[in-house]
Short mmCIF file of C-alpha atoms and ligand atoms in Angstrom, two decimals:
data_model
loop_
_atom_site.label_atom_id
_atom_site.label_comp_id
_atom_site.label_asym_id
_atom_site.label_seq_id
_atom_site.Cartn_x
_atom_site.Cartn_y
_atom_site.Cartn_z
CA MET A 1 -21.34 3.90 -10.92
CA ALA A 2 -18.88 3.72 -13.78
CA SER A 3 -20.11 2.37 -17.09
CA CYS A 4 -18.46 0.54 -19.96
CA ASN A 5 -16.75 2.76 -22.50
CA SER A 6 -17.90 0.54 -25.32
CA CYS A 7 -21.47 -0.60 -24.55
CA SER A 8 -22.41 1.67 -21.58
CA ALA A 9 -23.34 -1.29 -19.35
CA PRO A 10 -22.65 -0.63 -15.65
CA LEU A 11 -19.27 -1.83 -14.32
CA ALA A 12 -18.84 -3.46 -10.90
CA PRO A 13 -16.80 -1.26 -8.49
CA ASN A 14 -13.22 -0.83 -9.71
CA THR A 15 -13.35 -3.68 -12.17
CA GLN A 16 -12.21 -3.10 -15.70
CA TYR A 17 -13.79 -6.04 -17.60
CA CYS A 18 -17.25 -5.46 -18.95
CA HIS A 19 -19.35 -8.59 -18.43
CA TYR A 20 -21.61 -7.69 -21.35
CA CYS A 21 -19.23 -6.97 -24.19
CA GLY A 22 -15.90 -8.22 -22.80
CA VAL A 23 -14.08 -4.92 -23.36
CA ARG A 24 -11.43 -3.79 -20.89
CA ASN A 25 -12.00 -0.30 -19.48
CA ASP A 26 -9.54 2.23 -18.17
CA VAL A 27 -11.20 2.68 -14.77
CA ASP A 28 -8.26 4.45 -13.13
CA LEU A 29 -7.65 7.44 -15.37
CA ARG A 30 -10.58 8.01 -17.72
CA GLY A 31 -12.74 10.73 -16.22
CA LYS A 32 -10.72 10.71 -13.00
CA HIS A 33 -7.19 12.01 -13.58
CA ASP A 34 -5.95 14.19 -16.43
CA TYR A 35 -2.60 13.25 -17.92
CA ARG A 36 -0.43 13.80 -20.93
CA VAL A 37 1.72 11.27 -22.75
CA VAL A 38 5.45 11.95 -22.27
CA THR A 39 6.88 8.94 -24.08
CA ARG A 40 4.75 6.72 -26.29
CA GLU A 41 7.06 3.73 -25.85
CA SER A 42 9.30 3.70 -22.80
CA THR A 43 11.96 1.03 -22.25
CA ARG A 44 9.85 -0.53 -19.51
CA ILE A 45 7.79 -3.59 -20.36
CA CYS A 46 4.26 -4.51 -19.22
CA PRO A 47 4.55 -7.64 -17.08
CA GLU A 48 1.09 -8.78 -18.22
CA CYS A 49 1.13 -8.02 -21.95
CA ASN A 50 4.85 -7.91 -22.75
CA VAL A 51 4.54 -4.61 -24.66
CA ASN A 52 6.39 -1.34 -24.01
CA LEU A 53 4.75 0.86 -21.43
CA GLN A 54 3.80 4.44 -22.10
CA THR A 55 5.22 7.17 -19.84
CA ILE A 56 2.57 9.65 -18.76
CA ALA A 57 2.57 12.73 -16.54
CA LEU A 58 -0.40 13.01 -14.21
CA ASP A 59 -1.73 16.54 -14.06
CA MET A 60 -1.00 17.45 -10.46
CA GLN A 61 1.43 19.54 -8.43
CA PRO A 62 4.18 18.42 -8.67
CA PRO A 63 3.43 16.40 -11.84
CA LEU A 64 3.87 12.69 -11.29
CA GLN A 65 5.41 10.59 -14.07
CA ILE A 66 4.30 6.99 -14.16
CA GLU A 67 4.18 4.19 -16.73
CA ARG A 68 0.95 2.88 -18.15
CA CYS A 69 0.04 -0.08 -20.34
CA VAL A 70 -2.31 0.92 -23.16
CA SER A 71 -3.53 -2.64 -23.45
CA CYS A 72 -4.33 -3.77 -19.86
CA PHE A 73 -4.25 -0.31 -18.20
CA GLY A 74 -1.88 -1.54 -15.48
CA LEU A 75 0.30 1.19 -13.91
CA PHE A 76 3.91 1.22 -12.75
CA PHE A 77 4.97 3.64 -10.00
CA ASP A 78 8.52 4.43 -8.90
CA PRO A 79 9.21 3.84 -5.18
CA GLY A 80 7.15 6.26 -3.06
CA GLU A 81 4.99 7.51 -5.94
CA VAL A 82 1.84 5.62 -4.90
CA GLU A 83 2.11 7.28 -1.49
CA THR A 84 2.57 10.68 -3.17
CA LEU A 85 -0.52 10.15 -5.30
CA LEU A 86 -2.59 9.08 -2.28
CA GLU A 87 -1.34 12.13 -0.41
CA THR A 88 -2.12 14.55 -3.24
CA ALA A 89 -5.36 13.15 -4.64
CA VAL A 90 -7.18 12.59 -1.34
CA SER A 91 -7.87 15.49 1.02
CA PRO A 92 -6.84 14.82 4.61
CA VAL A 93 -8.88 12.12 6.33
CA PHE A 94 -9.44 12.20 10.07
CA SER A 95 -11.80 9.34 10.79
CA ILE A 96 -12.02 5.64 10.07
CA ASN A 97 -15.12 4.25 8.41
CA GLN A 98 -14.91 0.60 9.48
CA GLU A 99 -17.98 -0.48 7.52
CA LEU A 100 -16.74 1.04 4.28
CA LEU A 101 -13.30 -0.48 4.85
CA GLY A 102 -14.91 -3.88 5.30
CA ASN A 103 -16.74 -3.51 1.99
CA ILE A 104 -13.67 -2.25 0.16
CA ASN A 105 -11.72 -5.25 1.36
CA LYS A 106 -14.50 -7.65 0.37
CA ASP A 107 -14.90 -6.10 -3.09
CA ARG A 108 -11.29 -6.49 -3.94
CA TYR A 109 -10.24 -9.71 -2.38
CA GLN A 110 -10.71 -12.55 -4.84
CA LYS A 111 -10.05 -15.91 -3.25
CA ASP A 112 -10.32 -17.84 -6.49
CA LYS A 113 -7.89 -15.63 -8.39
CA PRO A 114 -4.76 -17.68 -9.12
CA VAL A 115 -1.53 -16.36 -7.58
CA LYS A 116 0.77 -15.14 -10.32
CA TYR A 117 4.22 -13.62 -9.94
CA LEU A 118 5.12 -10.85 -12.37
CA GLU A 119 8.45 -9.57 -13.69
CA CYS A 120 9.60 -6.04 -12.88
CA PRO A 121 9.06 -3.80 -15.96
CA GLU A 122 12.60 -2.43 -15.49
CA CYS A 123 14.97 -5.23 -14.36
CA LEU A 124 12.75 -8.21 -15.25
CA ASN A 125 13.39 -9.87 -11.88
CA MET A 126 10.39 -11.49 -10.23
CA MET A 127 8.52 -9.01 -8.05
CA ASN A 128 7.30 -9.65 -4.50
CA ARG A 129 3.62 -9.76 -3.72
CA VAL A 130 2.85 -7.38 -0.87
CA VAL A 131 -0.43 -6.38 0.77
CA PHE A 132 -0.42 -2.61 0.40
CA GLY A 133 -2.01 -1.57 3.69
CA HIS A 134 -4.14 -2.86 6.52
CA ARG A 135 -7.52 -4.08 5.19
CA SER A 136 -7.00 -2.56 1.73
CA GLY A 137 -7.45 -5.96 0.09
CA VAL A 138 -4.95 -4.88 -2.57
CA VAL A 139 -1.93 -7.07 -3.23
CA ILE A 140 0.67 -5.12 -5.17
CA ASP A 141 3.70 -6.43 -7.06
CA GLN A 142 6.86 -4.81 -5.82
CA CYS A 143 10.47 -4.56 -6.99
CA ARG A 144 12.38 -2.99 -4.12
CA ALA A 145 14.71 -1.19 -6.49
CA HIS A 146 12.29 0.07 -9.13
CA GLY A 147 8.77 0.39 -7.81
CA VAL A 148 5.34 -1.21 -7.76
CA TRP A 149 2.99 -2.56 -10.40
CA LEU A 150 -0.75 -2.04 -9.93
CA ASP A 151 -3.31 -3.90 -12.02
CA GLY A 152 -6.08 -1.83 -13.58
CA GLY A 153 -8.51 -0.69 -10.88
CA GLU A 154 -6.09 -1.10 -8.00
CA ILE A 155 -5.05 2.54 -7.66
CA SER A 156 -8.73 3.61 -7.64
CA HIS A 157 -9.28 1.03 -4.96
CA LEU A 158 -6.41 2.37 -2.85
CA LEU A 159 -7.75 5.91 -3.19
CA GLU A 160 -11.11 4.71 -1.84
CA TRP A 161 -9.34 2.86 0.93
CA LYS A 162 -7.54 6.04 1.93
CA ARG A 163 -10.79 8.05 1.84
CA ALA A 164 -12.37 5.48 4.18
CA GLY A 165 -9.54 6.04 6.68
CA GLY A 166 -7.57 2.90 5.82
CA GLN A 167 -4.26 4.68 6.01
CA ILE A 168 -4.96 6.04 9.50
CA LEU A 169 -5.75 2.51 10.67
CA ASP A 170 -2.58 1.29 9.00
CA GLN A 171 -0.41 3.91 10.72
CA LYS A 172 -2.04 3.16 14.08
CA ASN A 173 -1.27 -0.53 13.71
CA LYS A 174 2.32 0.14 12.73
CA ALA A 175 2.82 2.47 15.70
CA GLU A 176 1.42 -0.13 18.10
CA LEU A 177 3.70 -2.77 16.64
CA GLN A 178 6.73 -0.49 17.00
CA GLN A 179 5.89 0.16 20.62
CA LYS A 180 5.57 -3.54 21.35
CA LYS A 181 8.98 -4.10 19.80
CA ARG A 182 10.52 -1.31 21.85
CA ARG A 183 9.15 -2.60 25.16
CA PRO A 184 8.86 -6.35 25.06
CA SER A 185 6.54 -7.48 27.87
CA GLU A 186 8.82 -10.34 28.96
CA SER A 187 11.62 -7.88 29.62
CA ARG A 188 9.34 -5.72 31.70
CA ALA A 189 8.32 -8.75 33.78
CA GLU A 190 12.00 -9.52 34.24
CA ILE A 191 12.67 -5.98 35.47
CA ASP A 192 9.83 -6.28 37.99
CA MET A 193 11.23 -9.55 39.26
CA LEU A 194 14.75 -8.18 39.60
CA MET A 195 13.43 -5.12 41.41
CA GLN A 196 11.79 -7.30 44.02
CA ASN A 197 15.00 -9.25 44.59
CA TYR A 198 16.98 -6.07 45.06
CA GLY A 199 14.69 -4.80 47.80
CA LYS A 200 13.73 -1.19 48.32
CA PRO A 201 16.42 1.42 47.59
CA SER A 202 16.73 4.18 50.19
CA ALA A 203 16.30 7.30 48.06
CA GLU A 204 14.43 8.10 44.88
CA SER A 205 17.63 8.79 42.93
CA ASP A 206 18.96 5.39 43.91
CA LEU A 207 15.78 3.84 42.67
CA LEU A 208 16.13 5.54 39.32
CA GLU A 209 19.74 4.46 39.04
CA THR A 210 18.93 0.89 39.93
CA VAL A 211 16.11 0.76 37.42
CA ALA A 212 18.35 2.27 34.74
CA SER A 213 21.10 -0.26 35.35
CA LEU A 214 18.60 -3.10 35.38
CA ILE A 215 17.12 -1.97 32.09
CA PHE A 216 20.61 -1.98 30.64
CA LYS A 217 21.17 -5.51 31.88
CA VAL A 218 17.95 -6.75 30.39
CA PHE A 219 18.68 -5.25 26.99
CA GLU A 220 22.32 -6.29 26.78
ZN1 LIG B 301 -19.28 -3.25 -22.42
ZN1 LIG B 302 -0.47 -4.65 -20.13
ZN1 LIG B 303 13.22 -4.02 -10.86
#
């Protein structure tokens, strides 16, 4: 279990506030990912603290440049960079640990936390709140053009979610949804009905042709 940088008291999973001394801890990077500071003050602004974010390069191949707030330890990722980090930092996962996923979700999800919309560090437009993946429990703030903002602790949480197989579950769900969209059940019922009305075609090729033309009709 991680402990407070200031008083050494134990920290609850992926939380940055120490309940004993009130100090905020960098739970995402300290002791977990090496990085170097590229720009001390970038032009991007922390949506929580209103100070300039620092640009850092995470020590990985290829190096990933992200922005970091030195005050609240929130992180800003360009579009696709969270996915890259998950891909690079977690070795391939082949199974889903449902129990662990349930706990991860429970740990993170705070019902009483007030909903707050944040401004994009780059364009200052209000960001959208988006659930990152199935059962991750992490709601990220997203600007479609510039990227996503993660509060302190959230990237660590997503890495755990991926290790527990959360991303596999997510991809499975998306694939199932796509398939449902491609073959709507009502249309299939309609095809069956039409087939019955048409009666039995004489040869197999006729049957295929009839079915093909019917499918076209249904989807027109
Ligand atoms: Zn402390
Ligand atoms: Zn901040
Ligand atoms: Zn933006």
